[in-house]
Amino acid sequence: MVHKRVRTAVFPVAGLGTRFLPATKAMPKEMLTVVDRPLIQYAVDEAREAGIEHFVFVTGRNKGVIEDHFDRQFELETTLEARGKVEALAELRMDLPSAGRTSFTRQQEPLGLGHAVWCARDIVGDQPFALLLPDMLFRSEPGVLKQMIETYEETGGNLVAVEEVPPEDVSSYGIVARGEGPDEGFRITQMVEKPKPEDAPSNLIISGRYILQPEIFNLLAEQTKGAGGEIQLTDAMQTLMRSQTFIGVKYRGQSFDCGAKIGFLTANVVYALDREDIRDGFLAELHKLGVGREIN
Ligand code: UTP
């Protein structure tokens, strides 16, 4: 069966980023850099690799800089050109989605992820869409969204990327219960937001990548505040599960929760060591400090 293609991705970037204050007081969390690329750029790159054509950003206060990041900077480009910095210029241009392929809408108040997604309803319209939380960074080949699209082409429905965490950590996340099917696509039989470890149906967490059907918007419209006083996406997904299929994709790869300091710092070290142009110099500096001698 042919399923309606996923052409649009939504990036909610209107959160307060309180775990990163004061860095995020005037700057959005999604512009924090892992090595030399902002988190939001990694998420957009992942979406492009998966065939996404339309990029919808749900922004909030202080987020104008994200709009600027995905715009051309003629002054900068002219200067780079004049200085013969051809590679930097080519890279800047490559990072941009094509003209007319980005949309920005505002979540005037950070009422929760569910509310942020709902703010994209008119732009997305009546079609399935991908949802990427840019503070979750994935090191995988191919990207996690591409892995999910491959499954979606077989299964259709709603998809959620999942990964395992130690059982004692489940209360920080949305958790799914696993039904029949392989790692690349199994039936989800239950979902619960931030359960107590003793109530959790598994240790599989919802990890920041989704493919959703547009019916989710109607449910989000009716949503009242859930865990943490926020309008929770998981609550709306639970309701949608009564009438539609939800598939879990246990993706191949590693994740870094860059909304938290440890995840962000770890990502910077790992991504720096992945980079041929940085690795040796970075290691040499660490070794001088007596750190990381076992890495070479
Ligand atoms: P988080 O809960 O990780 O982000 O939301 P946060 O609220 O900004 O961070 P802390 O907990 O205060 O440190 C995951 C994603 O959802 C977006 C965030 O911007 C982030 O990309 N989000 C969250 C919104 O767009 N609006 C909201 O009301 C809440």
Tab-separated table of C-alpha atoms and ligand atoms in Angstrom:
chain	number	residue	atom	x	y	z
A	1	MET	CA	0.000	0.000	0.000
A	2	VAL	CA	1.276	3.480	-0.857
A	3	HIS	CA	1.190	5.898	2.062
A	4	LYS	CA	0.926	9.638	1.719
A	5	ARG	CA	4.486	11.002	1.491
A	6	VAL	CA	5.983	12.925	4.408
A	7	ARG	CA	7.114	16.235	2.921
A	8	THR	CA	6.906	18.595	5.884
A	9	ALA	CA	8.849	18.697	9.137
A	10	VAL	CA	8.025	20.698	12.232
A	11	PHE	CA	10.770	21.961	14.541
A	12	PRO	CA	9.496	23.264	17.894
A	13	VAL	CA	12.001	25.844	19.104
A	14	ALA	CA	9.926	27.932	21.499
A	15	GLY	CA	10.914	26.343	24.811
A	16	LEU	CA	12.575	28.355	27.561
A	17	GLY	CA	15.655	26.148	27.855
A	18	THR	CA	15.751	26.663	31.627
A	19	ARG	CA	18.284	23.864	32.099
A	20	PHE	CA	20.795	25.945	30.161
A	21	LEU	CA	20.397	29.296	31.869
A	22	PRO	CA	22.085	31.741	31.762
A	23	ALA	CA	23.315	30.734	28.269
A	24	THR	CA	19.713	30.669	27.031
A	25	LYS	CA	18.563	33.931	28.608
A	26	ALA	CA	18.818	35.889	25.354
A	27	MET	CA	19.797	33.109	22.952
A	28	PRO	CA	17.689	30.103	21.986
A	29	LYS	CA	18.895	26.719	23.163
A	30	GLU	CA	18.638	25.456	19.589
A	31	MET	CA	21.463	27.817	18.561
A	32	LEU	CA	23.927	26.239	21.009
A	33	THR	CA	26.710	24.756	18.923
A	34	VAL	CA	28.084	21.271	18.796
A	35	VAL	CA	31.581	21.989	17.463
A	36	ASP	CA	30.680	24.668	14.884
A	37	ARG	CA	27.093	23.944	13.901
A	38	PRO	CA	24.006	24.979	15.860
A	39	LEU	CA	21.736	22.193	17.070
A	40	ILE	CA	18.925	23.358	14.792
A	41	GLN	CA	21.194	22.933	11.752
A	42	TYR	CA	21.830	19.265	12.606
A	43	ALA	CA	18.066	18.672	12.832
A	44	VAL	CA	17.395	20.413	9.513
A	45	ASP	CA	20.199	18.410	7.854
A	46	GLU	CA	18.693	15.180	9.195
A	47	ALA	CA	15.285	16.153	7.798
A	48	ARG	CA	16.731	17.035	4.398
A	49	GLU	CA	18.532	13.702	4.221
A	50	ALA	CA	15.141	12.038	4.839
A	51	GLY	CA	13.583	13.828	1.851
A	52	ILE	CA	11.747	16.608	3.712
A	53	GLU	CA	10.925	19.588	1.492
A	54	HIS	CA	9.184	22.042	3.808
A	55	PHE	CA	10.641	23.150	7.149
A	56	VAL	CA	8.267	24.650	9.723
A	57	PHE	CA	9.722	26.333	12.802
A	58	VAL	CA	7.568	27.079	15.827
A	59	THR	CA	9.451	29.925	17.427
A	60	GLY	CA	8.975	32.094	20.497
A	61	ARG	CA	10.558	35.103	22.173
A	62	ASN	CA	14.258	35.664	21.405
A	63	LYS	CA	14.123	33.216	18.530
A	64	GLY	CA	14.505	35.697	15.649
A	65	VAL	CA	18.090	34.557	15.361
A	66	ILE	CA	16.868	31.147	14.114
A	67	GLU	CA	15.039	32.881	11.282
A	68	ASP	CA	18.228	34.809	10.487
A	69	HIS	CA	20.266	31.612	10.557
A	70	PHE	CA	18.159	30.168	7.739
A	71	ASP	CA	18.348	33.330	5.668
A	72	ARG	CA	21.053	34.609	3.354
A	73	GLN	CA	23.528	37.096	4.836
A	74	PHE	CA	24.593	39.135	1.841
A	75	GLU	CA	27.156	41.235	3.698
A	76	LEU	CA	28.861	38.142	5.060
A	77	GLU	CA	28.731	36.382	1.698
A	78	THR	CA	30.230	39.393	-0.107
A	79	THR	CA	33.041	39.603	2.435
A	80	LEU	CA	33.804	35.883	2.191
A	81	GLU	CA	33.802	36.155	-1.593
A	82	ALA	CA	36.158	39.157	-1.539
A	83	ARG	CA	38.527	37.262	0.772
A	84	GLY	CA	38.451	34.173	-1.436
A	85	LYS	CA	36.962	31.990	1.315
A	86	VAL	CA	35.299	29.774	-1.240
A	87	GLU	CA	34.788	26.716	0.951
A	88	ALA	CA	33.176	28.611	3.843
A	89	LEU	CA	30.893	30.355	1.375
A	90	ALA	CA	29.861	27.116	-0.326
A	91	GLU	CA	29.140	25.534	3.051
A	92	LEU	CA	26.987	28.469	4.165
A	93	ARG	CA	24.913	28.212	1.015
A	94	MET	CA	24.607	24.442	1.301
A	95	ASP	CA	23.197	24.719	4.835
A	96	LEU	CA	20.181	26.715	3.635
A	97	PRO	CA	16.898	25.122	2.611
A	98	SER	CA	15.811	26.466	-0.808
A	99	ALA	CA	13.901	29.734	-1.060
A	100	GLY	CA	10.263	29.456	-0.022
A	101	ARG	CA	10.786	26.145	1.757
A	102	THR	CA	10.829	27.499	5.324
A	103	SER	CA	7.889	28.743	7.393
A	104	PHE	CA	7.935	30.358	10.806
A	105	THR	CA	5.090	30.600	13.248
A	106	ARG	CA	4.974	31.758	16.858
A	107	GLN	CA	4.032	30.027	20.046
A	108	GLN	CA	3.299	33.151	22.053
A	109	GLU	CA	3.569	31.348	25.386
A	110	PRO	CA	5.640	28.224	26.077
A	111	LEU	CA	2.674	26.087	27.151
A	112	GLY	CA	4.357	22.792	26.354
A	113	LEU	CA	5.491	20.670	23.413
A	114	GLY	CA	1.918	19.625	22.536
A	115	HIS	CA	0.877	23.245	22.272
A	116	ALA	CA	3.948	24.108	20.169
A	117	VAL	CA	3.057	21.355	17.684
A	118	TRP	CA	-0.564	22.553	17.571
A	119	CYS	CA	0.688	26.034	16.599
A	120	ALA	CA	1.911	24.522	13.298
A	121	ARG	CA	-1.552	23.153	12.346
A	122	ASP	CA	-2.470	25.679	9.638
A	123	ILE	CA	0.910	25.493	7.943
A	124	VAL	CA	1.039	21.697	7.968
A	125	GLY	CA	-2.596	21.225	6.909
A	126	ASP	CA	-4.108	17.840	6.179
A	127	GLN	CA	-0.966	15.754	5.620
A	128	PRO	CA	1.376	13.546	7.649
A	129	PHE	CA	4.399	15.383	9.021
A	130	ALA	CA	7.694	14.720	10.755
A	131	LEU	CA	8.426	16.263	14.121
A	132	LEU	CA	12.023	16.771	15.240
A	133	LEU	CA	13.060	18.085	18.651
A	134	PRO	CA	16.318	19.822	17.828
A	135	ASP	CA	17.839	19.445	21.275
A	136	MET	CA	18.038	15.693	20.670
A	137	LEU	CA	21.080	15.031	18.520
A	138	PHE	CA	21.560	11.655	16.842
A	139	ARG	CA	24.817	10.190	15.597
A	140	SER	CA	23.654	7.584	13.150
A	141	GLU	CA	24.016	6.379	9.611
A	142	PRO	CA	21.581	6.960	7.996
A	143	GLY	CA	19.906	9.638	10.101
A	144	VAL	CA	17.119	8.596	12.463
A	145	LEU	CA	14.372	10.307	10.454
A	146	LYS	CA	15.514	8.525	7.302
A	147	GLN	CA	15.356	5.193	9.149
A	148	MET	CA	11.819	6.086	10.228
A	149	ILE	CA	10.713	7.093	6.732
A	150	GLU	CA	11.925	3.700	5.466
A	151	THR	CA	9.646	2.009	8.014
A	152	TYR	CA	6.785	4.450	7.325
A	153	GLU	CA	6.824	3.522	3.647
A	154	GLU	CA	5.924	-0.034	4.753
A	155	THR	CA	3.603	0.666	7.671
A	156	GLY	CA	2.086	4.141	7.324
A	157	GLY	CA	0.409	5.418	10.502
A	158	ASN	CA	2.199	7.270	13.291
A	159	LEU	CA	5.818	6.515	14.155
A	160	VAL	CA	7.927	7.261	17.199
A	161	ALA	CA	11.699	6.767	17.521
A	162	VAL	CA	12.601	4.925	20.705
A	163	GLU	CA	15.707	3.874	22.599
A	164	GLU	CA	16.455	1.980	25.791
A	165	VAL	CA	17.493	3.689	29.032
A	166	PRO	CA	18.356	2.196	32.436
A	167	PRO	CA	15.045	1.358	34.196
A	168	GLU	CA	15.750	3.845	37.014
A	169	ASP	CA	15.760	6.739	34.485
A	170	VAL	CA	12.292	6.177	32.998
A	171	SER	CA	10.566	8.840	35.115
A	172	SER	CA	12.232	11.617	33.063
A	173	TYR	CA	10.720	10.496	29.750
A	174	GLY	CA	7.700	9.403	27.737
A	175	ILE	CA	7.678	5.589	27.720
A	176	VAL	CA	6.143	3.096	25.262
A	177	ALA	CA	5.068	-0.522	25.711
A	178	ARG	CA	6.324	-2.835	22.968
A	179	GLY	CA	3.967	-5.107	21.063
A	180	GLU	CA	4.633	-7.332	18.060
A	181	GLY	CA	7.188	-6.608	15.357
A	182	PRO	CA	10.936	-6.144	14.773
A	183	ASP	CA	13.151	-3.303	16.052
A	184	GLU	CA	12.690	-1.376	12.796
A	185	GLY	CA	8.933	-1.219	13.324
A	186	PHE	CA	6.923	-2.742	16.164
A	187	ARG	CA	3.398	-2.032	17.409
A	188	ILE	CA	3.192	0.337	20.354
A	189	THR	CA	0.494	-0.854	22.731
A	190	GLN	CA	0.684	1.861	25.362
A	191	MET	CA	2.334	5.220	26.039
A	192	VAL	CA	2.838	7.023	29.299
A	193	GLU	CA	4.527	10.345	30.121
A	194	LYS	CA	7.132	10.363	32.924
A	195	PRO	CA	5.920	7.292	34.857
A	196	LYS	CA	7.277	6.178	38.222
A	197	PRO	CA	9.762	3.326	37.586
A	198	GLU	CA	7.331	0.821	39.162
A	199	ASP	CA	4.521	1.930	36.786
A	200	ALA	CA	6.599	2.024	33.584
A	201	PRO	CA	5.539	-0.521	30.930
A	202	SER	CA	9.158	-0.757	29.619
A	203	ASN	CA	12.430	1.143	29.513
A	204	LEU	CA	11.899	2.297	25.911
A	205	ILE	CA	11.810	6.085	25.776
A	206	ILE	CA	10.280	8.350	23.158
A	207	SER	CA	13.368	10.092	21.925
A	208	GLY	CA	12.512	13.201	19.948
A	209	ARG	CA	11.649	12.076	16.407
A	210	TYR	CA	8.082	11.407	15.258
A	211	ILE	CA	5.989	10.968	12.135
A	212	LEU	CA	2.418	11.992	12.892
A	213	GLN	CA	-0.907	12.026	11.084
A	214	PRO	CA	-2.769	15.366	10.948
A	215	GLU	CA	-5.598	14.084	13.201
A	216	ILE	CA	-3.234	14.798	16.101
A	217	PHE	CA	-4.022	18.527	15.703
A	218	ASN	CA	-7.714	18.073	16.606
A	219	LEU	CA	-6.724	16.201	19.739
A	220	LEU	CA	-4.137	18.802	20.702
A	221	ALA	CA	-6.801	21.485	20.365
A	222	GLU	CA	-8.816	19.793	23.118
A	223	GLN	CA	-5.845	19.061	25.316
A	224	THR	CA	-5.685	20.204	28.913
A	225	LYS	CA	-2.481	20.544	30.889
A	226	GLY	CA	-0.771	17.262	31.803
A	227	ALA	CA	2.477	16.339	33.581
A	228	GLY	CA	4.485	19.415	34.674
A	229	GLY	CA	1.524	21.759	33.964
A	230	GLU	CA	2.328	21.636	30.217
A	231	ILE	CA	0.206	20.566	27.248
A	232	GLN	CA	1.810	17.210	26.546
A	233	LEU	CA	2.142	15.671	23.115
A	234	THR	CA	2.176	12.206	24.652
A	235	ASP	CA	-1.340	12.695	26.076
A	236	ALA	CA	-2.705	13.518	22.598
A	237	MET	CA	-0.815	10.580	21.069
A	238	GLN	CA	-2.365	8.271	23.673
A	239	THR	CA	-5.831	9.396	22.594
A	240	LEU	CA	-4.962	9.033	18.901
A	241	MET	CA	-3.793	5.468	19.620
A	242	ARG	CA	-7.430	4.496	20.152
A	243	SER	CA	-8.168	5.050	16.457
A	244	GLN	CA	-4.781	4.887	14.692
A	245	THR	CA	-1.687	2.706	14.644
A	246	PHE	CA	1.486	3.758	16.435
A	247	ILE	CA	4.753	2.124	15.457
A	248	GLY	CA	7.974	2.229	17.461
A	249	VAL	CA	11.295	2.394	15.622
A	250	LYS	CA	14.252	1.310	17.745
A	251	TYR	CA	16.734	3.292	15.707
A	252	ARG	CA	20.332	2.308	15.031
A	253	GLY	CA	22.680	4.954	16.416
A	254	GLN	CA	23.527	7.021	19.460
A	255	SER	CA	21.693	9.949	20.988
A	256	PHE	CA	22.806	13.028	22.903
A	257	ASP	CA	20.295	14.992	24.949
A	258	CYS	CA	21.715	18.414	24.215
A	259	GLY	CA	18.977	20.108	26.258
A	260	ALA	CA	20.955	18.944	29.303
A	261	LYS	CA	24.536	19.928	30.098
A	262	ILE	CA	26.091	16.462	30.257
A	263	GLY	CA	24.569	15.377	26.937
A	264	PHE	CA	25.602	18.623	25.289
A	265	LEU	CA	29.199	18.464	26.537
A	266	THR	CA	29.515	14.789	25.580
A	267	ALA	CA	28.212	15.548	22.092
A	268	ASN	CA	30.823	18.263	21.656
A	269	VAL	CA	33.656	15.907	22.572
A	270	VAL	CA	32.378	13.027	20.419
A	271	TYR	CA	31.626	15.223	17.382
A	272	ALA	CA	35.012	16.955	17.695
A	273	LEU	CA	36.763	13.567	17.747
A	274	ASP	CA	34.729	12.542	14.671
A	275	ARG	CA	36.056	15.488	12.707
A	276	GLU	CA	39.217	14.858	10.713
A	277	ASP	CA	40.133	18.558	10.725
A	278	ILE	CA	39.871	18.814	14.532
A	279	ARG	CA	40.582	15.425	16.043
A	280	ASP	CA	44.407	15.497	16.190
A	281	GLY	CA	44.688	19.080	17.407
A	282	PHE	CA	41.978	18.545	20.019
A	283	LEU	CA	43.569	15.350	21.325
A	284	ALA	CA	47.003	16.987	21.469
A	285	GLU	CA	45.585	19.781	23.669
A	286	LEU	CA	43.826	17.287	25.936
A	287	HIS	CA	46.981	15.177	26.265
A	288	LYS	CA	48.977	18.275	27.216
A	289	LEU	CA	46.509	18.750	30.068
A	290	GLY	CA	46.912	15.130	31.108
A	291	VAL	CA	43.397	14.271	29.962
A	292	GLY	CA	42.222	11.559	27.565
A	293	ARG	CA	45.592	9.780	27.088
A	294	GLU	CA	43.736	6.537	26.445
A	295	ILE	CA	42.062	8.124	23.375
A	296	ASN	CA	44.281	8.246	20.321
B	1	UTP	P1	12.134	20.718	26.359
B	1	UTP	O1	11.197	20.481	27.463
B	1	UTP	O2	13.368	19.892	26.268
B	1	UTP	O3	12.603	22.228	26.250
B	1	UTP	O4	11.322	20.667	24.998
B	1	UTP	P2	12.560	23.436	27.218
B	1	UTP	O5	11.275	23.542	27.946
B	1	UTP	O6	12.971	24.588	26.364
B	1	UTP	O7	13.800	23.109	28.163
B	1	UTP	P3	13.987	23.171	29.753
B	1	UTP	O8	13.388	21.886	30.259
B	1	UTP	O9	13.315	24.411	30.254
B	1	UTP	O10	15.486	23.218	29.909
B	1	UTP	C1	11.712	19.953	23.838
B	1	UTP	C2	11.560	20.819	22.606
B	1	UTP	O11	10.260	21.395	22.551
B	1	UTP	C3	10.339	22.796	22.438
B	1	UTP	C4	11.732	23.167	22.940
B	1	UTP	O12	12.173	24.367	22.320
B	1	UTP	C5	12.557	21.970	22.560
B	1	UTP	O13	13.044	22.055	21.232
B	1	UTP	N1	9.242	23.417	23.220
B	1	UTP	C6	9.010	23.034	24.501
B	1	UTP	C7	8.472	24.391	22.631
B	1	UTP	O14	8.674	24.755	21.440
B	1	UTP	N2	7.478	24.977	23.359
B	1	UTP	C8	7.212	24.616	24.643
B	1	UTP	O15	6.275	25.194	25.248
B	1	UTP	C9	8.008	23.617	25.229
